[in-house]
mmCIF file of C-alpha atoms in Angstrom:
data_model
loop_
_atom_site.group_PDB
_atom_site.id
_atom_site.type_symbol
_atom_site.label_atom_id
_atom_site.label_comp_id
_atom_site.label_asym_id
_atom_site.label_seq_id
_atom_site.Cartn_x
_atom_site.Cartn_y
_atom_site.Cartn_z
ATOM 1 C CA MET A 16 -62.029 -111.164 50.048
ATOM 2 C CA LYS A 17 -62.252 -113.855 52.231
ATOM 3 C CA PHE A 18 -59.381 -116.230 53.554
ATOM 4 C CA GLY A 19 -59.198 -119.846 53.949
ATOM 5 C CA ILE A 20 -56.390 -122.239 55.248
ATOM 6 C CA PHE A 21 -56.266 -125.816 53.278
ATOM 7 C CA TYR A 22 -55.283 -129.197 54.582
ATOM 8 C CA GLU A 23 -53.822 -132.105 52.647
ATOM 9 C CA LEU A 24 -52.034 -133.422 55.614
ATOM 10 C CA GLN A 25 -48.915 -134.149 54.386
ATOM 11 C CA LEU A 26 -46.548 -136.701 55.943
ATOM 12 C CA PRO A 27 -42.985 -136.961 54.087
ATOM 13 C CA ARG A 28 -41.065 -139.957 55.000
ATOM 14 C CA PRO A 29 -39.260 -141.008 56.763
ATOM 15 C CA TRP A 30 -42.274 -142.105 59.189
ATOM 16 C CA LYS A 31 -42.175 -142.899 62.624
ATOM 17 C CA ASP A 32 -44.265 -143.895 65.811
ATOM 18 C CA GLY A 33 -46.702 -141.350 66.693
ATOM 19 C CA ASP A 34 -46.289 -138.916 63.438
ATOM 20 C CA GLU A 35 -49.749 -139.457 61.957
ATOM 21 C CA HIS A 36 -50.932 -138.355 65.364
ATOM 22 C CA ARG A 37 -48.707 -135.628 65.822
ATOM 23 C CA LEU A 38 -49.764 -134.402 62.315
ATOM 24 C CA TYR A 39 -53.211 -134.858 63.303
ATOM 25 C CA GLN A 40 -53.471 -133.345 66.683
ATOM 26 C CA ASN A 41 -51.301 -129.843 65.207
ATOM 27 C CA ALA A 42 -53.184 -129.531 62.548
ATOM 28 C CA LEU A 43 -56.611 -129.295 64.797
ATOM 29 C CA ALA A 44 -54.675 -126.811 66.540
ATOM 30 C CA GLN A 45 -54.227 -124.934 63.678
ATOM 31 C CA ILE A 46 -57.871 -124.786 62.927
ATOM 32 C CA GLU A 47 -58.619 -123.511 66.212
ATOM 33 C CA LEU A 48 -56.071 -121.090 66.360
ATOM 34 C CA ALA A 49 -57.337 -119.550 62.629
ATOM 35 C CA ASP A 50 -60.915 -119.429 64.766
ATOM 36 C CA ARG A 51 -60.107 -117.472 67.100
ATOM 37 C CA LEU A 52 -57.945 -115.094 64.999
ATOM 38 C CA GLY A 53 -60.976 -114.696 62.505
ATOM 39 C CA TYR A 54 -59.933 -116.597 59.197
ATOM 40 C CA ASP A 55 -63.155 -117.507 57.359
ATOM 41 C CA HIS A 56 -62.765 -121.078 56.262
ATOM 42 C CA ALA A 57 -61.146 -124.530 57.186
ATOM 43 C CA TRP A 58 -60.624 -127.063 53.809
ATOM 44 C CA GLN A 59 -59.985 -130.760 54.300
ATOM 45 C CA VAL A 60 -59.571 -133.172 51.235
ATOM 46 C CA GLU A 61 -60.440 -136.775 50.779
ATOM 47 C CA HIS A 62 -57.857 -138.441 49.076
ATOM 48 C CA HIS A 63 -56.775 -142.248 49.079
ATOM 49 C CA PHE A 64 -53.433 -144.187 49.092
ATOM 50 C CA LEU A 65 -51.456 -141.253 48.153
ATOM 51 C CA GLU A 66 -48.345 -141.894 49.957
ATOM 52 C CA GLU A 67 -46.562 -138.827 51.509
ATOM 53 C CA TYR A 68 -48.809 -136.169 49.391
ATOM 54 C CA SER A 69 -52.099 -136.618 51.757
ATOM 55 C CA HIS A 70 -53.186 -138.955 54.641
ATOM 56 C CA SER A 71 -56.490 -137.797 54.582
ATOM 57 C CA PRO A 72 -58.791 -140.335 53.782
ATOM 58 C CA SER A 73 -61.679 -139.488 55.835
ATOM 59 C CA PRO A 74 -62.402 -135.557 55.981
ATOM 60 C CA GLU A 75 -65.764 -136.111 57.974
ATOM 61 C CA SER A 76 -63.979 -137.419 60.764
ATOM 62 C CA PHE A 77 -61.033 -134.334 60.746
ATOM 63 C CA LEU A 78 -63.744 -131.495 60.256
ATOM 64 C CA ALA A 79 -66.234 -133.306 63.125
ATOM 65 C CA ALA A 80 -63.345 -132.722 65.614
ATOM 66 C CA ALA A 81 -62.827 -129.519 64.088
ATOM 67 C CA SER A 82 -66.354 -128.470 64.639
ATOM 68 C CA GLN A 83 -65.982 -129.255 68.520
ATOM 69 C CA ARG A 84 -62.792 -126.837 68.876
ATOM 70 C CA THR A 85 -64.252 -123.924 66.878
ATOM 71 C CA LYS A 86 -67.039 -121.338 66.928
ATOM 72 C CA GLN A 87 -66.853 -119.078 63.760
ATOM 73 C CA ILE A 88 -64.619 -120.442 61.327
ATOM 74 C CA ARG A 89 -66.692 -122.599 58.207
ATOM 75 C CA LEU A 90 -65.637 -126.183 57.812
ATOM 76 C CA GLY A 91 -65.250 -127.256 54.309
ATOM 77 C CA HIS A 92 -64.878 -130.796 52.505
ATOM 78 C CA GLY A 93 -62.406 -129.435 49.933
ATOM 79 C CA ILE A 94 -63.446 -131.973 48.525
ATOM 80 C CA MET A 95 -65.745 -134.990 48.987
ATOM 81 C CA GLN A 96 -64.988 -137.777 46.392
ATOM 82 C CA LEU A 97 -68.562 -138.485 44.895
ATOM 83 C CA THR A 98 -67.243 -141.148 42.740
ATOM 84 C CA THR A 99 -65.632 -143.753 45.736
ATOM 85 C CA ASN A 100 -68.911 -142.922 47.954
ATOM 86 C CA HIS A 101 -72.232 -143.660 47.667
ATOM 87 C CA PRO A 102 -74.399 -140.678 47.467
ATOM 88 C CA ALA A 103 -76.334 -141.655 50.882
ATOM 89 C CA ARG A 104 -73.656 -141.821 52.634
ATOM 90 C CA CYS A 105 -72.382 -138.352 51.434
ATOM 91 C CA ALA A 106 -75.572 -137.075 52.136
ATOM 92 C CA GLU A 107 -75.572 -138.578 55.790
ATOM 93 C CA ARG A 108 -71.849 -137.265 56.613
ATOM 94 C CA ILE A 109 -72.382 -133.596 55.154
ATOM 95 C CA ALA A 110 -75.939 -133.299 57.316
ATOM 96 C CA SER A 111 -74.113 -134.890 60.048
ATOM 97 C CA LEU A 112 -71.162 -132.202 59.960
ATOM 98 C CA ASP A 113 -73.569 -129.409 59.425
ATOM 99 C CA LEU A 114 -75.706 -130.520 62.789
ATOM 100 C CA LEU A 115 -72.322 -130.454 64.850
ATOM 101 C CA SER A 116 -70.895 -127.548 63.537
ATOM 102 C CA ASN A 117 -74.479 -125.642 64.071
ATOM 103 C CA GLY A 118 -74.500 -124.653 60.293
ATOM 104 C CA ARG A 119 -71.017 -124.057 59.350
ATOM 105 C CA CYS A 120 -70.629 -127.224 56.731
ATOM 106 C CA GLU A 121 -69.803 -126.338 53.440
ATOM 107 C CA PHE A 122 -70.186 -128.795 50.840
ATOM 108 C CA GLY A 123 -67.060 -129.275 48.370
ATOM 109 C CA MET A 124 -67.482 -132.046 45.628
ATOM 110 C CA GLY A 125 -65.030 -133.630 43.372
ATOM 111 C CA GLU A 126 -64.203 -136.627 40.890
ATOM 112 C CA SER A 127 -60.649 -137.883 42.280
ATOM 113 C CA ALA A 128 -58.109 -137.261 39.394
ATOM 114 C CA SER A 129 -55.868 -140.151 39.938
ATOM 115 C CA ILE A 130 -56.033 -143.806 38.783
ATOM 116 C CA THR A 131 -54.039 -144.816 41.968
ATOM 117 C CA GLU A 132 -57.559 -143.465 44.187
ATOM 118 C CA LEU A 133 -59.976 -144.955 41.851
ATOM 119 C CA GLU A 134 -58.948 -148.322 40.793
ATOM 120 C CA PRO A 135 -59.312 -149.812 44.313
ATOM 121 C CA PHE A 136 -62.957 -148.536 44.049
ATOM 122 C CA GLY A 137 -63.695 -150.153 40.609
ATOM 123 C CA VAL A 138 -63.584 -146.904 39.059
ATOM 124 C CA ASP A 139 -62.428 -145.725 35.295
ATOM 125 C CA MET A 140 -61.060 -142.330 34.647
ATOM 126 C CA ASP A 141 -63.021 -142.276 31.005
ATOM 127 C CA ASN A 142 -66.217 -142.691 33.097
ATOM 128 C CA LYS A 143 -66.036 -140.553 36.419
ATOM 129 C CA ARG A 144 -67.297 -137.114 35.163
ATOM 130 C CA GLU A 145 -70.481 -139.214 34.254
ATOM 131 C CA ILE A 146 -70.438 -141.148 37.618
ATOM 132 C CA PHE A 147 -69.894 -137.394 39.647
ATOM 133 C CA GLU A 148 -72.704 -135.863 37.890
ATOM 134 C CA GLU A 149 -75.385 -138.578 38.511
ATOM 135 C CA ALA A 150 -74.453 -138.438 42.221
ATOM 136 C CA VAL A 151 -75.112 -134.916 42.310
ATOM 137 C CA ARG A 152 -78.905 -135.574 40.930
ATOM 138 C CA ALA A 153 -79.118 -138.785 43.654
ATOM 139 C CA ILE A 154 -77.747 -136.756 46.404
ATOM 140 C CA MET A 155 -79.719 -132.895 46.411
ATOM 141 C CA PRO A 156 -83.237 -134.812 47.039
ATOM 142 C CA MET A 157 -81.648 -136.598 49.867
ATOM 143 C CA PHE A 158 -81.396 -133.099 51.590
ATOM 144 C CA ARG A 159 -84.647 -132.519 51.518
ATOM 145 C CA ASP A 160 -88.028 -133.462 54.004
ATOM 146 C CA GLY A 161 -89.393 -136.951 53.493
ATOM 147 C CA PRO A 162 -87.973 -139.847 51.270
ATOM 148 C CA SER A 163 -86.094 -140.418 48.241
ATOM 149 C CA GLU A 164 -85.314 -142.869 45.828
ATOM 150 C CA HIS A 165 -82.433 -143.158 42.692
ATOM 151 C CA GLN A 166 -82.664 -145.424 39.524
ATOM 152 C CA GLY A 167 -79.554 -144.737 37.786
ATOM 153 C CA LYS A 168 -76.936 -146.225 35.602
ATOM 154 C CA TYR A 169 -74.585 -146.267 38.407
ATOM 155 C CA PHE A 170 -76.529 -145.637 41.697
ATOM 156 C CA LYS A 171 -79.650 -147.551 42.458
ATOM 157 C CA MET A 172 -81.253 -146.278 46.081
ATOM 158 C CA PRO A 173 -84.849 -147.641 46.704
ATOM 159 C CA LEU A 174 -87.155 -145.457 48.263
ATOM 160 C CA ARG A 175 -85.655 -144.493 51.896
ATOM 161 C CA HIS A 176 -85.728 -141.779 54.220
ATOM 162 C CA VAL A 177 -81.877 -140.511 54.535
ATOM 163 C CA MET A 178 -81.222 -139.102 57.859
ATOM 164 C CA PRO A 179 -80.157 -136.845 59.290
ATOM 165 C CA LYS A 180 -80.882 -133.325 57.446
ATOM 166 C CA PRO A 181 -78.518 -130.845 57.204
ATOM 167 C CA LEU A 182 -79.324 -127.449 59.296
ATOM 168 C CA GLN A 183 -78.816 -125.221 56.660
ATOM 169 C CA LYS A 184 -81.721 -125.278 54.519
ATOM 170 C CA PRO A 185 -82.396 -126.262 51.813
ATOM 171 C CA HIS A 186 -78.634 -127.412 52.226
ATOM 172 C CA PRO A 187 -74.581 -126.461 52.796
ATOM 173 C CA PRO A 188 -72.971 -124.028 50.213
ATOM 174 C CA LEU A 189 -71.736 -126.490 47.229
ATOM 175 C CA TRP A 190 -68.721 -126.314 45.778
ATOM 176 C CA VAL A 191 -67.072 -128.156 43.001
ATOM 177 C CA ALA A 192 -62.842 -128.953 43.171
ATOM 178 C CA CYS A 193 -61.171 -127.935 39.988
ATOM 179 C CA SER A 194 -58.345 -129.515 39.593
ATOM 180 C CA GLN A 195 -58.261 -128.682 35.788
ATOM 181 C CA LEU A 196 -58.651 -124.779 34.973
ATOM 182 C CA ASP A 197 -61.007 -125.747 32.297
ATOM 183 C CA THR A 198 -63.341 -126.913 35.236
ATOM 184 C CA LEU A 199 -63.623 -123.563 36.789
ATOM 185 C CA ALA A 200 -66.200 -122.578 33.472
ATOM 186 C CA LYS A 201 -68.031 -125.615 34.107
ATOM 187 C CA CYS A 202 -68.471 -124.524 37.680
ATOM 188 C CA GLY A 203 -70.226 -121.369 36.504
ATOM 189 C CA GLU A 204 -72.499 -123.428 34.310
ATOM 190 C CA TRP A 205 -73.631 -125.546 36.939
ATOM 191 C CA GLY A 206 -73.976 -122.951 39.578
ATOM 192 C CA MET A 207 -71.818 -124.186 41.949
ATOM 193 C CA GLY A 208 -68.790 -122.902 43.385
ATOM 194 C CA ALA A 209 -65.575 -123.274 42.337
ATOM 195 C CA LEU A 210 -62.589 -124.428 44.504
ATOM 196 C CA GLY A 211 -59.557 -123.851 42.260
ATOM 197 C CA PHE A 212 -56.430 -126.147 43.213
ATOM 198 C CA GLN A 213 -54.067 -124.843 40.052
ATOM 199 C CA PHE A 214 -52.059 -121.805 41.897
ATOM 200 C CA VAL A 215 -52.957 -119.348 39.053
ATOM 201 C CA SER A 216 -51.446 -116.040 38.714
ATOM 202 C CA ALA A 217 -53.229 -112.744 39.218
ATOM 203 C CA ASP A 218 -53.478 -112.433 35.446
ATOM 204 C CA ALA A 219 -54.892 -115.858 35.259
ATOM 205 C CA ALA A 220 -57.625 -115.466 37.784
ATOM 206 C CA HIS A 221 -58.287 -112.069 36.040
ATOM 207 C CA ALA A 222 -59.572 -114.428 32.803
ATOM 208 C CA TRP A 223 -61.126 -117.278 34.656
ATOM 209 C CA VAL A 224 -63.296 -115.213 36.933
ATOM 210 C CA HIS A 225 -64.731 -113.862 33.967
ATOM 211 C CA ALA A 226 -65.253 -117.414 32.172
ATOM 212 C CA TYR A 227 -66.849 -118.534 35.405
ATOM 213 C CA TYR A 228 -69.008 -115.989 35.940
ATOM 214 C CA ASN A 229 -70.147 -115.472 32.329
ATOM 215 C CA ALA A 230 -70.897 -118.942 32.602
ATOM 216 C CA PHE A 231 -72.895 -118.576 35.441
ATOM 217 C CA THR A 232 -75.170 -115.776 33.718
ATOM 218 C CA LYS A 233 -75.386 -116.604 30.550
ATOM 219 C CA ARG A 234 -74.835 -120.774 30.149
ATOM 220 C CA GLN A 235 -75.931 -122.033 33.623
ATOM 221 C CA LYS A 236 -77.494 -125.608 33.448
ATOM 222 C CA LYS A 237 -77.831 -127.195 36.898
ATOM 223 C CA LEU A 238 -77.129 -130.475 37.291
ATOM 224 C CA ALA A 239 -79.874 -130.852 39.488
ATOM 225 C CA ASP A 240 -82.706 -128.753 41.640
ATOM 226 C CA TYR A 241 -80.334 -127.123 44.409
ATOM 227 C CA LYS A 242 -79.410 -123.386 45.484
ATOM 228 C CA THR A 243 -76.844 -121.600 43.314
ATOM 229 C CA ASN A 244 -73.354 -120.681 45.040
ATOM 230 C CA PRO A 245 -71.807 -117.981 42.961
ATOM 231 C CA ASN A 246 -68.343 -118.337 44.657
ATOM 232 C CA ILE A 247 -64.677 -118.223 43.587
ATOM 233 C CA ALA A 248 -61.965 -119.296 45.864
ATOM 234 C CA LEU A 249 -58.163 -120.071 44.570
ATOM 235 C CA VAL A 250 -55.763 -122.331 46.497
ATOM 236 C CA SER A 251 -52.018 -119.857 47.031
ATOM 237 C CA PHE A 252 -48.813 -121.328 48.602
ATOM 238 C CA PHE A 253 -48.670 -119.462 51.997
ATOM 239 C CA MET A 254 -45.962 -118.667 54.514
ATOM 240 C CA CYS A 255 -46.055 -115.406 56.330
ATOM 241 C CA ALA A 256 -42.558 -113.824 58.384
ATOM 242 C CA LYS A 257 -41.089 -111.050 59.154
ATOM 243 C CA THR A 258 -38.912 -110.799 56.098
ATOM 244 C CA ASP A 259 -39.056 -112.360 52.594
ATOM 245 C CA GLU A 260 -36.043 -114.068 53.364
ATOM 246 C CA GLU A 261 -36.900 -115.784 56.849
ATOM 247 C CA ALA A 262 -40.347 -116.502 55.067
ATOM 248 C CA ARG A 263 -38.712 -118.758 52.105
ATOM 249 C CA ALA A 264 -36.546 -120.290 54.636
ATOM 250 C CA ARG A 265 -39.435 -121.480 56.210
ATOM 251 C CA ALA A 266 -41.760 -122.724 53.309
ATOM 252 C CA ASP A 267 -39.779 -125.303 52.048
ATOM 253 C CA GLY A 268 -42.718 -127.270 52.412
ATOM 254 C CA ASP A 269 -44.553 -125.773 49.599
ATOM 255 C CA THR A 270 -41.836 -126.897 46.868
ATOM 256 C CA PHE A 271 -42.142 -130.374 47.926
ATOM 257 C CA PHE A 272 -45.870 -129.844 47.544
ATOM 258 C CA GLN A 273 -45.736 -128.326 43.852
ATOM 259 C CA PHE A 274 -42.585 -131.010 43.373
ATOM 260 C CA SER A 275 -44.912 -134.189 44.275
ATOM 261 C CA LEU A 276 -47.723 -132.623 41.969
ATOM 262 C CA ARG A 277 -45.641 -131.954 39.351
ATOM 263 C CA PHE A 278 -43.745 -135.564 39.922
ATOM 264 C CA TYR A 279 -47.659 -137.448 40.169
ATOM 265 C CA GLY A 280 -49.256 -135.405 37.133
ATOM 266 C CA GLN A 281 -46.962 -135.991 34.573
ATOM 267 C CA SER A 282 -47.908 -140.325 34.210
ATOM 268 C CA ALA A 283 -51.037 -141.241 32.185
ATOM 269 C CA GLY A 284 -53.978 -140.941 34.708
ATOM 270 C CA ARG A 285 -51.896 -139.246 37.155
ATOM 271 C CA ARG A 286 -50.727 -142.960 38.436
ATOM 272 C CA ARG A 287 -48.907 -142.962 41.438
ATOM 273 C CA PRO A 288 -45.918 -145.113 41.224
ATOM 274 C CA PRO A 289 -46.339 -148.517 42.934
ATOM 275 C CA ALA A 290 -46.876 -149.117 46.648
ATOM 276 C CA GLY A 291 -43.967 -148.641 48.818
ATOM 277 C CA THR A 292 -41.397 -148.133 46.112
ATOM 278 C CA VAL A 293 -40.609 -144.169 45.894
ATOM 279 C CA ASN A 294 -39.388 -142.053 48.904
ATOM 280 C CA MET A 295 -40.786 -138.862 47.641
ATOM 281 C CA TRP A 296 -38.747 -136.673 50.349
ATOM 282 C CA ASP A 297 -35.708 -137.949 49.008
ATOM 283 C CA GLU A 298 -36.301 -137.602 44.963
ATOM 284 C CA TYR A 299 -37.620 -134.034 46.243
ATOM 285 C CA ASN A 300 -34.014 -133.742 48.116
ATOM 286 C CA THR A 301 -31.989 -134.700 45.269
ATOM 287 C CA TRP A 302 -34.081 -132.476 42.427
ATOM 288 C CA LYS A 303 -33.426 -129.610 45.020
ATOM 289 C CA LYS A 304 -29.833 -130.007 45.449
ATOM 290 C CA ALA A 305 -29.797 -130.132 41.319
ATOM 291 C CA ASN A 306 -31.881 -127.269 40.852
ATOM 292 C CA PRO A 307 -31.203 -124.553 43.128
ATOM 293 C CA ASP A 308 -31.922 -121.704 41.132
ATOM 294 C CA LEU A 309 -35.414 -123.215 40.440
ATOM 295 C CA HIS A 310 -35.748 -123.852 43.721
ATOM 296 C CA ALA A 311 -35.081 -120.351 44.855
ATOM 297 C CA ALA A 312 -37.408 -119.385 41.721
ATOM 298 C CA ALA A 313 -40.080 -121.203 43.233
ATOM 299 C CA LEU A 314 -39.994 -120.076 46.561
ATOM 300 C CA ARG A 315 -40.484 -116.559 45.340
ATOM 301 C CA GLY A 316 -43.929 -117.248 43.949
ATOM 302 C CA GLY A 317 -47.701 -117.453 45.642
ATOM 303 C CA LEU A 318 -48.049 -115.621 49.100
ATOM 304 C CA ILE A 319 -44.792 -116.084 50.787
ATOM 305 C CA GLY A 320 -42.662 -113.289 52.040
ATOM 306 C CA SER A 321 -42.963 -110.291 54.384
ATOM 307 C CA PRO A 322 -46.495 -108.728 55.006
ATOM 308 C CA GLU A 323 -46.167 -106.044 53.017
ATOM 309 C CA THR A 324 -44.805 -108.350 50.093
ATOM 310 C CA ILE A 325 -47.817 -110.393 50.722
ATOM 311 C CA ARG A 326 -50.322 -107.330 51.080
ATOM 312 C CA ARG A 327 -48.748 -106.198 47.364
ATOM 313 C CA LYS A 328 -49.223 -109.679 45.797
ATOM 314 C CA LEU A 329 -52.911 -110.087 47.416
ATOM 315 C CA ALA A 330 -53.765 -106.584 45.796
ATOM 316 C CA LYS A 331 -53.527 -108.281 42.573
ATOM 317 C CA PHE A 332 -55.931 -111.126 43.254
ATOM 318 C CA GLN A 333 -58.226 -108.520 45.218
ATOM 319 C CA SER A 334 -58.802 -106.738 41.714
ATOM 320 C CA SER A 335 -59.537 -109.930 39.807
ATOM 321 C CA ASN A 336 -62.862 -109.991 42.216
ATOM 322 C CA ILE A 337 -61.657 -113.765 43.959
ATOM 323 C CA ASP A 338 -64.318 -114.459 46.611
ATOM 324 C CA GLN A 339 -61.821 -116.162 48.519
ATOM 325 C CA VAL A 340 -58.142 -117.248 48.555
ATOM 326 C CA VAL A 341 -57.116 -120.612 50.102
ATOM 327 C CA LEU A 342 -53.780 -120.111 52.436
ATOM 328 C CA LEU A 343 -51.524 -123.498 51.911
ATOM 329 C CA ASN A 344 -48.742 -123.628 54.473
ATOM 330 C CA GLN A 345 -49.435 -126.980 55.679
ATOM 331 C CA ALA A 346 -46.873 -129.219 53.271
ATOM 332 C CA GLY A 347 -43.902 -130.779 53.059
ATOM 333 C CA LYS A 348 -41.921 -130.244 56.632
ATOM 334 C CA ASN A 349 -43.131 -126.903 57.393
ATOM 335 C CA THR A 350 -43.248 -126.597 61.374
ATOM 336 C CA HIS A 351 -46.275 -126.737 63.330
ATOM 337 C CA GLU A 352 -44.473 -123.586 65.312
ATOM 338 C CA HIS A 353 -43.963 -121.717 61.712
ATOM 339 C CA ILE A 354 -47.695 -122.220 60.467
ATOM 340 C CA CYS A 355 -49.346 -120.664 63.480
ATOM 341 C CA GLU A 356 -46.592 -117.738 63.843
ATOM 342 C CA SER A 357 -47.516 -117.283 60.074
ATOM 343 C CA LEU A 358 -51.162 -117.456 60.788
ATOM 344 C CA GLU A 359 -50.687 -114.801 63.528
ATOM 345 C CA LEU A 360 -48.747 -112.377 61.175
ATOM 346 C CA PHE A 361 -50.933 -112.640 58.961
ATOM 347 C CA ALA A 362 -53.936 -112.418 60.315
ATOM 348 C CA LYS A 363 -52.470 -108.925 62.713
ATOM 349 C CA GLU A 364 -50.603 -107.377 59.822
ATOM 350 C CA VAL A 365 -52.231 -108.247 56.529
ATOM 351 C CA MET A 366 -56.129 -109.753 56.931
ATOM 352 C CA PRO A 367 -57.889 -107.456 58.051
ATOM 353 C CA GLU A 368 -57.654 -104.787 55.518
ATOM 354 C CA PHE A 369 -58.851 -107.045 52.904
ATOM 355 C CA GLN A 370 -61.829 -108.441 54.952
ATOM 356 C CA ALA A 371 -62.779 -104.860 54.964
ATOM 357 C CA ALA A 372 -63.239 -104.329 51.420
ATOM 358 C CA HIS A 373 -65.011 -107.389 51.396
ATOM 359 C CA PRO A 374 -68.748 -105.554 51.006
ATOM 360 C CA LYS A 375 -67.413 -103.647 47.798
ATOM 361 C CA LEU A 376 -67.030 -107.197 46.289
ATOM 362 C CA LEU A 377 -70.317 -108.629 47.157
ATOM 363 C CA LYS A 378 -71.890 -105.259 45.720
ATOM 364 C CA TRP A 379 -69.983 -105.979 42.866
ATOM 365 C CA LYS A 380 -71.180 -109.585 42.594
ATOM 366 C CA GLU A 381 -74.440 -108.555 42.757
ATOM 367 C CA GLN A 382 -74.333 -106.139 39.668
ATOM 368 C CA VAL A 383 -72.622 -109.196 37.565
ATOM 369 C CA LEU A 384 -75.309 -111.612 38.567
ATOM 370 C CA ASN A 385 -78.066 -108.542 37.949
ATOM 371 C CA ARG A 386 -76.616 -108.140 34.469
ATOM 372 C CA GLU A 387 -75.779 -104.734 35.578
ATOM 373 C CA ILE A 388 -72.334 -105.473 34.550
ATOM 374 C CA GLU A 389 -71.368 -107.537 31.419
ATOM 375 C CA LEU A 390 -67.950 -109.185 31.962
ATOM 376 C CA GLU A 391 -65.780 -109.140 28.933
ATOM 377 C CA GLU A 392 -65.606 -112.502 27.006
ATOM 378 C CA ILE A 393 -61.550 -113.602 27.658
ATOM 379 C CA ASP A 394 -60.096 -116.198 25.627
ATOM 380 C CA THR A 395 -58.576 -118.329 28.111
ATOM 381 C CA THR A 396 -55.899 -120.107 25.747
ATOM 382 C CA ALA A 397 -53.327 -118.600 27.000
ATOM 383 C CA PHE A 398 -54.306 -119.428 31.200
ATOM 384 C CA LYS A 399 -54.712 -122.915 31.111
ATOM 385 C CA GLU A 400 -50.936 -123.743 32.465
ATOM 386 C CA ARG A 401 -52.076 -125.613 36.065
ATOM 387 C CA PHE A 402 -49.669 -124.009 38.130
ATOM 388 C CA GLY A 403 -50.054 -120.512 37.031
ATOM 389 C CA GLY A 404 -47.533 -118.045 35.792
ATOM 390 C CA ASN A 405 -46.706 -117.478 39.693
ATOM 391 C CA MET A 406 -45.225 -120.809 40.276
ATOM 392 C CA LYS A 407 -41.784 -121.268 38.468
ATOM 393 C CA PRO A 408 -41.126 -124.555 36.676
ATOM 394 C CA ILE A 409 -40.339 -127.819 38.296
ATOM 395 C CA THR A 410 -39.855 -130.617 36.408
ATOM 396 C CA PRO A 411 -38.601 -133.813 38.223
ATOM 397 C CA ASP A 412 -36.866 -136.640 36.664
ATOM 398 C CA ALA A 413 -38.613 -140.324 35.951
ATOM 399 C CA PRO A 414 -39.268 -142.099 39.183
ATOM 400 C CA LYS A 415 -36.646 -144.221 40.300
ATOM 401 C CA VAL A 416 -38.659 -147.680 41.324
ATOM 402 C CA GLN A 417 -37.051 -148.614 44.994
ATOM 403 C CA ALA A 418 -37.183 -152.020 46.803
ATOM 404 C CA ALA A 419 -40.536 -152.007 48.446
ATOM 405 C CA GLU A 420 -40.529 -150.967 52.212
#
């Protein structure tokens, strides 16, 4: 399998002058290190207005900077929001990044799953899927030579020559974010790569890999004329250290990430609290003190542990034929030093053997795509928990409204 690293650019309170600058520079240094160590992908989100959870509204700027500090690692939008960006601006930015990176851009797309993000851009939760699908149809012709136009329900684009054009032909690989597990199968139907942000268990991964490839091979219905990308990447919490105990001690930010997702995900439309009214870091620490057993159990999930522990857990994902595991350890207040040490230890002790086995996966995939291997149609009903069986329950209390800052 391949390995990616993933960035929300989290910044828990309290915020001090210089914190955001340090956050960005440290993340760039980590990607530069990952490039030297042989990691395959670096993924960067687009989020707006999500205090503490993500300070990453402009991934095209961040990835462009990363492109000048790296040589081999693939640079992915994980994802660009098609609902809050005009199709022409999406096409322009993707092509520009592809040129700057010498053809290392990956085009991950998504809708956004939060009212807090969508409302300021005049987008409703009810029609965001429809907007997304129309945006895909509008963008794809813009990558081809010559001018294009689009007259749709949500976007109207007169005949224009959208420039520049991407280096990769006909376009960079296409991916879709799967904030809901059902979307994994939908990605197969669309013929696009699936970026799974659900922290699924190995058993769930097996079921959803089958659902994805069965949809890809038997029920494919592309949204437009584009090159398909049969790939599944799944995100996992990550921290590698010499011992399990040391890794868990360094990975506290991973449970902050999980806590924040559940804290926000329980409200209608995943609406965030009013701006400036909640200190999420304080809420997290209150929960942690009241629930030490749940906190400890959560730290036993994901890919958190010694090289041997992580190797054992990865073997289960490998048996499910996952293309890529995306490692998340820039979370909460995980330190820059520990993140770098984790990347280095994993790259030295674990990663090579799994990367070396990738040709075997590619052979299996070729046989599946050619219908030489028929995959069982597995009922995925039992595998729809967003956080997966390997993530222990975290149930925050209702938000406490505080005085605006």
